[in-house]
Coordinates of C-alpha atoms in Angstrom, one line a residue:
X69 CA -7.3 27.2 72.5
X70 CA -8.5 30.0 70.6
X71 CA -4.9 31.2 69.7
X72 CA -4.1 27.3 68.5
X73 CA -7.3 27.6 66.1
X74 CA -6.2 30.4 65.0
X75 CA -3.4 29.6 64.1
X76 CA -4.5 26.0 62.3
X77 CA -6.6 28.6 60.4
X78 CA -3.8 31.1 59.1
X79 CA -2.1 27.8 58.4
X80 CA -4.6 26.1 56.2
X81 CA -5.1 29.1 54.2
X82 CA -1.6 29.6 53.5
X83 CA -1.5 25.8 52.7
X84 CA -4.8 26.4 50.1
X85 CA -2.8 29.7 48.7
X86 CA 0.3 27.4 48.5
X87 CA -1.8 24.4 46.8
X88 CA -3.7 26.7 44.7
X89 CA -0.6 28.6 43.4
X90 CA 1.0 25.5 42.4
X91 CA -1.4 23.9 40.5
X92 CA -2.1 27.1 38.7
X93 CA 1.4 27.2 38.3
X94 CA 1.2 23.8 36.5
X95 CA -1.6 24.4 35.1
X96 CA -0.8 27.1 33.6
X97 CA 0.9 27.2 29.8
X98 CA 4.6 25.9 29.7
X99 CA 5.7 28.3 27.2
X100 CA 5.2 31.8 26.4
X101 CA 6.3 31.0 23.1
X102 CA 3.2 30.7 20.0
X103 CA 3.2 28.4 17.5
X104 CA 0.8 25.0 16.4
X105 CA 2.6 21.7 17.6
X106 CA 1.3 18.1 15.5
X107 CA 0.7 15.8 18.3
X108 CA -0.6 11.9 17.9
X109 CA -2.7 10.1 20.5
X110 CA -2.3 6.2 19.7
X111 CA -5.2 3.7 20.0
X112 CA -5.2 2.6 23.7
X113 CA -2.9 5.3 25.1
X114 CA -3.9 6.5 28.9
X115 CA -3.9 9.8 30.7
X116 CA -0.6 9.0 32.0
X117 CA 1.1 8.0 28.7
X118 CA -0.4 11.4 27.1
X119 CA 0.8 13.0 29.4
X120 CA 4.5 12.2 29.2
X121 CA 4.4 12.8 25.8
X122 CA 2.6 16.1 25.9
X123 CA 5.6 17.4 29.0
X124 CA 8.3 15.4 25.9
X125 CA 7.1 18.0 24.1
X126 CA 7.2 21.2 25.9
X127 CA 3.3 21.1 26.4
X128 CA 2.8 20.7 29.9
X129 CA 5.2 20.9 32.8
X130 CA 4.4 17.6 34.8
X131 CA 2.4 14.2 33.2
X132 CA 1.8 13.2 36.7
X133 CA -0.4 16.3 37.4
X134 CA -2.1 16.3 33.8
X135 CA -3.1 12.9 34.6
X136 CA -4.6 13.5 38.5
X137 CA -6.4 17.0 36.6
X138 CA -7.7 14.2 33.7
X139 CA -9.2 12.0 36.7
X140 CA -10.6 14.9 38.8
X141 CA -12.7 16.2 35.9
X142 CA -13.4 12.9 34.1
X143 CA -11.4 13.5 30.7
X144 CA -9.2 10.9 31.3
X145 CA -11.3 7.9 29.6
X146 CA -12.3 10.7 26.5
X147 CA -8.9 11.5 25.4
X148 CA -9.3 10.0 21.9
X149 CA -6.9 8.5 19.3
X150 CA -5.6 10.5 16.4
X151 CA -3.6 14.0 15.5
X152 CA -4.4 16.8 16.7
X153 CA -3.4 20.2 16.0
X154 CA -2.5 22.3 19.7
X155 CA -1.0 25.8 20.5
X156 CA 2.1 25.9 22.6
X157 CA 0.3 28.9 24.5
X158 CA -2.7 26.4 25.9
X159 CA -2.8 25.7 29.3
X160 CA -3.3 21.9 30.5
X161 CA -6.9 22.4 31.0
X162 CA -7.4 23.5 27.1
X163 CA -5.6 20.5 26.1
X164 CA -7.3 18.0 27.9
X165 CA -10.9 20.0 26.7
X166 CA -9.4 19.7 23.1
X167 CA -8.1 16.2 23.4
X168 CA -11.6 15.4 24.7
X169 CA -13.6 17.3 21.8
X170 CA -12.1 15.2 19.3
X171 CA -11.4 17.6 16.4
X172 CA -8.6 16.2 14.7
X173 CA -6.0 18.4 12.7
X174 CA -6.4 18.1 9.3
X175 CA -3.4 17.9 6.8
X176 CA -2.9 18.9 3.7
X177 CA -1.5 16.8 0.6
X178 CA -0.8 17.8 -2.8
X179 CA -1.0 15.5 -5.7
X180 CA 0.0 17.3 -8.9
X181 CA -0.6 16.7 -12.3
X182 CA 1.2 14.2 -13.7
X183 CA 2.4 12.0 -11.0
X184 CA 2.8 8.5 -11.1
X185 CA 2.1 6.0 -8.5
X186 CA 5.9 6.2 -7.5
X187 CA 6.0 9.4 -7.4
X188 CA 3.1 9.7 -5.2
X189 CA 4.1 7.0 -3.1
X190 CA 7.1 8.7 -2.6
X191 CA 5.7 12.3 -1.5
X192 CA 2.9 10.6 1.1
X193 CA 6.0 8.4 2.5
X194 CA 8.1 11.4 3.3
X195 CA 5.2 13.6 4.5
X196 CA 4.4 11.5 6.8
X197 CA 1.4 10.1 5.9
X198 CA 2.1 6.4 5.2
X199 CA 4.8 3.9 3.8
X200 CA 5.7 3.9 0.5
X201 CA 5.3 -0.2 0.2
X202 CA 2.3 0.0 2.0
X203 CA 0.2 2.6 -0.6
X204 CA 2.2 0.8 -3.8
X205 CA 1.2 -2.8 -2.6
X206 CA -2.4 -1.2 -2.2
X207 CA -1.9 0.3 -6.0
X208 CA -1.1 -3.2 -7.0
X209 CA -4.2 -5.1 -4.9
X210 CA -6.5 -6.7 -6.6
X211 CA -9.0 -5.5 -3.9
X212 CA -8.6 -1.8 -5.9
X213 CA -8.6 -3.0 -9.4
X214 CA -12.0 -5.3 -8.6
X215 CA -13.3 -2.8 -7.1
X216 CA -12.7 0.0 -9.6
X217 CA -12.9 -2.5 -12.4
X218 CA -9.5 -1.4 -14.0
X219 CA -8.3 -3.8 -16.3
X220 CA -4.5 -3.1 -16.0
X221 CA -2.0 -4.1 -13.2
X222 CA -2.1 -1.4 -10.9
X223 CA -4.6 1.8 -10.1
X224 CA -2.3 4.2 -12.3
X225 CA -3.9 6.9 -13.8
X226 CA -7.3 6.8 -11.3
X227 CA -5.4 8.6 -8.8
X228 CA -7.1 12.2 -9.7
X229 CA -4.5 14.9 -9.2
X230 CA -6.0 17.4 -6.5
X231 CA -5.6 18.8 -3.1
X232 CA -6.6 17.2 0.0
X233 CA -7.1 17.7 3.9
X234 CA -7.4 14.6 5.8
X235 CA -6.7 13.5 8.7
X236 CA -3.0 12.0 9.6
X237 CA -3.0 8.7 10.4
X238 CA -5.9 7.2 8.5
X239 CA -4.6 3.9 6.7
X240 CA -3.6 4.1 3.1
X241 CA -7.0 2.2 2.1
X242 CA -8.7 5.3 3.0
X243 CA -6.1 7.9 1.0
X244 CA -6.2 5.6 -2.1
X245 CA -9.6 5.7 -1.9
X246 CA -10.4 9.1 -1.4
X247 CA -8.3 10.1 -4.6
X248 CA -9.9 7.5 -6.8
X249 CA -13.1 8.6 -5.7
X250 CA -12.2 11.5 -6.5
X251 CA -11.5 10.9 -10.2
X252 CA -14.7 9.7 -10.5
X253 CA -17.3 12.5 -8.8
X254 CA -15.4 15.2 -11.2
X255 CA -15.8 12.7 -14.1
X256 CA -18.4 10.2 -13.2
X257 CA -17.7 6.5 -14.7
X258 CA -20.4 6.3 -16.7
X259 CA -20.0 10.2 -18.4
X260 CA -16.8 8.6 -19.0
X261 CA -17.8 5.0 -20.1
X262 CA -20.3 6.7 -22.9
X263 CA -17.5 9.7 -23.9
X264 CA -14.7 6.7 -24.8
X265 CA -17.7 4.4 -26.5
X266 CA -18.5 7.6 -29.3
X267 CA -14.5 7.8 -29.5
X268 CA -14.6 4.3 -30.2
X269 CA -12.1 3.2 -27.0
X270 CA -12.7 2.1 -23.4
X271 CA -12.6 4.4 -20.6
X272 CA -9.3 2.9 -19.7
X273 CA -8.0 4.1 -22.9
X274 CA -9.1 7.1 -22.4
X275 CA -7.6 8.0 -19.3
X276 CA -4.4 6.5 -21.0
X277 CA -4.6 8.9 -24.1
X278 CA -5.3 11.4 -20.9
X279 CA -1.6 10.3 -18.8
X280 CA -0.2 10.8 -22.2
X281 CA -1.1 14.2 -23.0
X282 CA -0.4 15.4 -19.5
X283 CA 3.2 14.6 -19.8
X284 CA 3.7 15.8 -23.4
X285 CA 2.0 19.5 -23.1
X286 CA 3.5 22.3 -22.3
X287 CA 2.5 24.9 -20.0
X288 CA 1.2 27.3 -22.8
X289 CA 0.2 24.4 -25.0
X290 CA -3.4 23.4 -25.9
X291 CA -4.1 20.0 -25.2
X292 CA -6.5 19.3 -27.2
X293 CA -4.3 20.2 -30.1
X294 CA -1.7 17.8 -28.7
X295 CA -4.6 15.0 -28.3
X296 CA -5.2 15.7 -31.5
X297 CA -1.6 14.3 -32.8
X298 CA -2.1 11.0 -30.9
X299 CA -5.5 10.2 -32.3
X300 CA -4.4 11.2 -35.7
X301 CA -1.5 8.6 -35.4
X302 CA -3.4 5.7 -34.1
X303 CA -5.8 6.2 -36.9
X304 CA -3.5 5.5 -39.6
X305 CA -1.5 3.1 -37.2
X306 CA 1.5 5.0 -37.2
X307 CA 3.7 4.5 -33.6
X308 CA 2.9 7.1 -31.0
X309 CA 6.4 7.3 -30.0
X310 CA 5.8 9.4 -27.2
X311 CA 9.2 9.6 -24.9
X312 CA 7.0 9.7 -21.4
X313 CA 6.0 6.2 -22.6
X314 CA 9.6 4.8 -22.8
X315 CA 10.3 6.6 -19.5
X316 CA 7.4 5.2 -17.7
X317 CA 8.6 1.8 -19.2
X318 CA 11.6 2.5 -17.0
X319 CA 10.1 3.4 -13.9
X320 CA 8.4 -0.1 -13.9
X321 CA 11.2 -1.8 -14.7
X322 CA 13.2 0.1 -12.0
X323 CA 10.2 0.0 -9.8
X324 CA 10.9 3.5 -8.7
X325 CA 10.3 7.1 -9.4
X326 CA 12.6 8.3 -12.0
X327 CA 11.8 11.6 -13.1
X328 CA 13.7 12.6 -16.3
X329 CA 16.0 10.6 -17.6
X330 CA 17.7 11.3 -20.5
X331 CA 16.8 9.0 -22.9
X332 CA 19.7 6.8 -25.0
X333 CA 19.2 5.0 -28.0
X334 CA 19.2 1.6 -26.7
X335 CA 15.8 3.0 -24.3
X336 CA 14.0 3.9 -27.3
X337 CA 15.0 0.1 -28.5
X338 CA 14.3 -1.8 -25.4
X339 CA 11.2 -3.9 -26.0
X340 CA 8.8 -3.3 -23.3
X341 CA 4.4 -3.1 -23.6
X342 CA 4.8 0.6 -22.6
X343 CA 7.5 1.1 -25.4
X344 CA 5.6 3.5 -28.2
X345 CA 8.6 3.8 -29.9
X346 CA 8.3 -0.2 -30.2
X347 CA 4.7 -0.7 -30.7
X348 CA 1.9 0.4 -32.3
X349 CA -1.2 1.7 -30.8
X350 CA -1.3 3.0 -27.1
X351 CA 0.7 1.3 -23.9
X352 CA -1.6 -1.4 -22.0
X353 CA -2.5 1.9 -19.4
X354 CA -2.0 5.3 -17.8
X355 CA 1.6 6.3 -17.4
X356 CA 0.1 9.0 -14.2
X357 CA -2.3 11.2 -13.1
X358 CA -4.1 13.2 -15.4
X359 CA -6.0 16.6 -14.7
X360 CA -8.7 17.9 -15.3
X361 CA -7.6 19.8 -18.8
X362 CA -6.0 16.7 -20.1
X363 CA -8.5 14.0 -19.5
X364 CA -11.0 17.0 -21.4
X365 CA -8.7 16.7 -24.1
X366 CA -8.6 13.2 -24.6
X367 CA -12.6 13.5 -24.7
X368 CA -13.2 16.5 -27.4
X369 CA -9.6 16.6 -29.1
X370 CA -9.0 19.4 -31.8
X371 CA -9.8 18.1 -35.2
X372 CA -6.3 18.6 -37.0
X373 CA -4.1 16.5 -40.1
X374 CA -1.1 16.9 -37.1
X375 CA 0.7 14.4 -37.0
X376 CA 4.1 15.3 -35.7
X377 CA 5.3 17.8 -32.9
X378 CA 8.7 19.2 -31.4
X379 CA 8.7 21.6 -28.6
X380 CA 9.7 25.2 -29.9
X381 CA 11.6 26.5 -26.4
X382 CA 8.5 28.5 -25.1
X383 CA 6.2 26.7 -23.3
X384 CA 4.6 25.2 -26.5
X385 CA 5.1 22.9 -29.7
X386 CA 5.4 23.0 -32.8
X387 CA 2.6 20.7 -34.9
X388 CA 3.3 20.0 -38.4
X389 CA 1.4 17.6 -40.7
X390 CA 4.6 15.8 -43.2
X391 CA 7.8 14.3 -41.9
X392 CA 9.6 17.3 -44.1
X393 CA 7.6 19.9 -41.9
X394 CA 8.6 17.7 -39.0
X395 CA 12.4 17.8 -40.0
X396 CA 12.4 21.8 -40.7
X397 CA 10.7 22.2 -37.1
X398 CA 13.8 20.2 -35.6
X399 CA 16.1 22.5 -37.3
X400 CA 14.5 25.3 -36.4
X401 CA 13.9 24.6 -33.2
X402 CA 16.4 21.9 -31.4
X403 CA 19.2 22.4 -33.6
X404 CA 18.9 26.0 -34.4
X405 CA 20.1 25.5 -37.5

């Protein structure tokens, strides 16, 4: 009897050493190779659905034990929704404790200057963040432009060109939101409101002055200078006949991103409210996202007679005040005559 308990004992312990070796074994990492793996936990989604997507993706070794080890230690109804940033090195236990803590990876999106809702559309589709319809039919809601009281078609030119870290898979409501808020806490509306008033326009004009200025200076160009121009022509009613105008006239009648097309004669013709080679005074709104120099130019532009520029092949333009200046500039510069 003794030699039989014995023996159940050398048993058992080689059956614990057995057990305990492999669930360490599972437990343990699943790869020896480093490196940060995006990985999404969906509204509703169980221990056992995690965890086949989590062995899917080289993260643990079995779903059926990751889901028994969720159970035993009472993480499995605290795994919460949303992305998470995790190490290919963790073992199943850091997961689940990471899963459980709730600290969601953070992304990163980059709106430059001079975007357009397209454009931006475009860049959050393909990163991932949401669908391209889905953020342009927001651009277009009346829900935004109520809300923002923007007296144009669509939110273009409130999106403030910036950098932010946000969570992946918040709806586009909350993006949109965040970048028009945005606009506002650098410039608040009414700073704005009472800057356009001594001007002697609207805040929406304002920020369309801004969009326009964006796209026309050049990297070594002071925009106040080139602000300077379009006030100077709308004050003697003179068309501003600014080319990103025209183009932005084709991007909504494309209702796509176009970039930057050349532009033909019959363009420059083409009746259309965002036309300034057509009409006088400036388009009915923003033609994109303005930063932070360019909406301070359209505030406090230079005081200058400018009324004409052509860019000079170095970064900058070239301002001149007559229509012969204007010509010699083309000369000089574009034809190299």
């Amino acid at each position: 009897m003794k030699k039989v308990l014995i023996l159940f004992s050398i048993f058992a312990i080689v059956g614990v050493i057995i057990v305990g070796s492999f669930l360490g074994y599972m437990i343990s990492p699943a790869s020896k190779e480093k490196g940060k793996v995006y990985f999404e936990i969906k509204q509703g989604e169980g221990a056992y659905s995690i965890g086949k997507k989590l062995e899917l993706q080289g993260l643990i070794r079995n779903y059926r034990v990751f889901a028994i080890v969720a159970k035993y230690l009472s993480y499995d109804k605290k795994l919460l929704s949303g992305y998470y940033e995790l190490n290919r090195d963790m073992n199943m236990i850091d997961i689940l404790k990471y899963i459980n803590s709730g600290k969601q990876a953070l992304s990163k999106i980059v709106i430059p200057e001079g975007r357009n809702i397209y454009e931006i559309a475009d860049y959050l589709d393909a990163e991932g963040f949401v669908k391209r319809d889905e953020f342009l039919e927001l651009c277009y809601s009346k829900e935004f432009l109520d809300k923002y009281k923007i007296p144009a078609k669509s939110v273009e030119g409130y999106i403030f060109p910036s950098t932010y870290y946000i969570v992946k898979g918040n709806p586009a409501k909350v993006l949109l939101t965040l970048m028009i808020d945005s606009l506002f806490k650098k410039f608040p509306r009414e700073e704005l409101d009472n800057k356009a008033k001594k001007l002697g326009i609207t805040t929406h004009q304002l920020l369309t002055m801004a969009s326009i200025v964006e796209k026309e200076m050049g990297p070594l160009d002071d925009p106040k200078i080139i602000a300077s121009v379009y006030y100077n022509r709308l004050k003697i009613n003179k068309r501003l006949e600014a080319d990103p105008t025209t183009i932005y006239s084709m991007t909504l009648l494309a209702g796509k991103a176009l970039g930057r097309p050349n532009l033909r004669y019959d363009d420059l013709r083409r009746e259309h409210p965002y036309n300034t080679y057509k009409n006088i005074g400036l388009p009915p709104g923003p033609i994109c996202s303005s930063g932070e120099r360019a909406i301070n130019a359209a505030i406090d532009p230079a005081k200058t007679d400018y009324i004409f520029f052509v860019a000079d092949g170095t970064g900058k333009h070239a301002f001149s005040v007559t229509y012969e200046e204007h010509v010699d500039n083309i000369n000089k510069y574009i034809l190299k005559k």
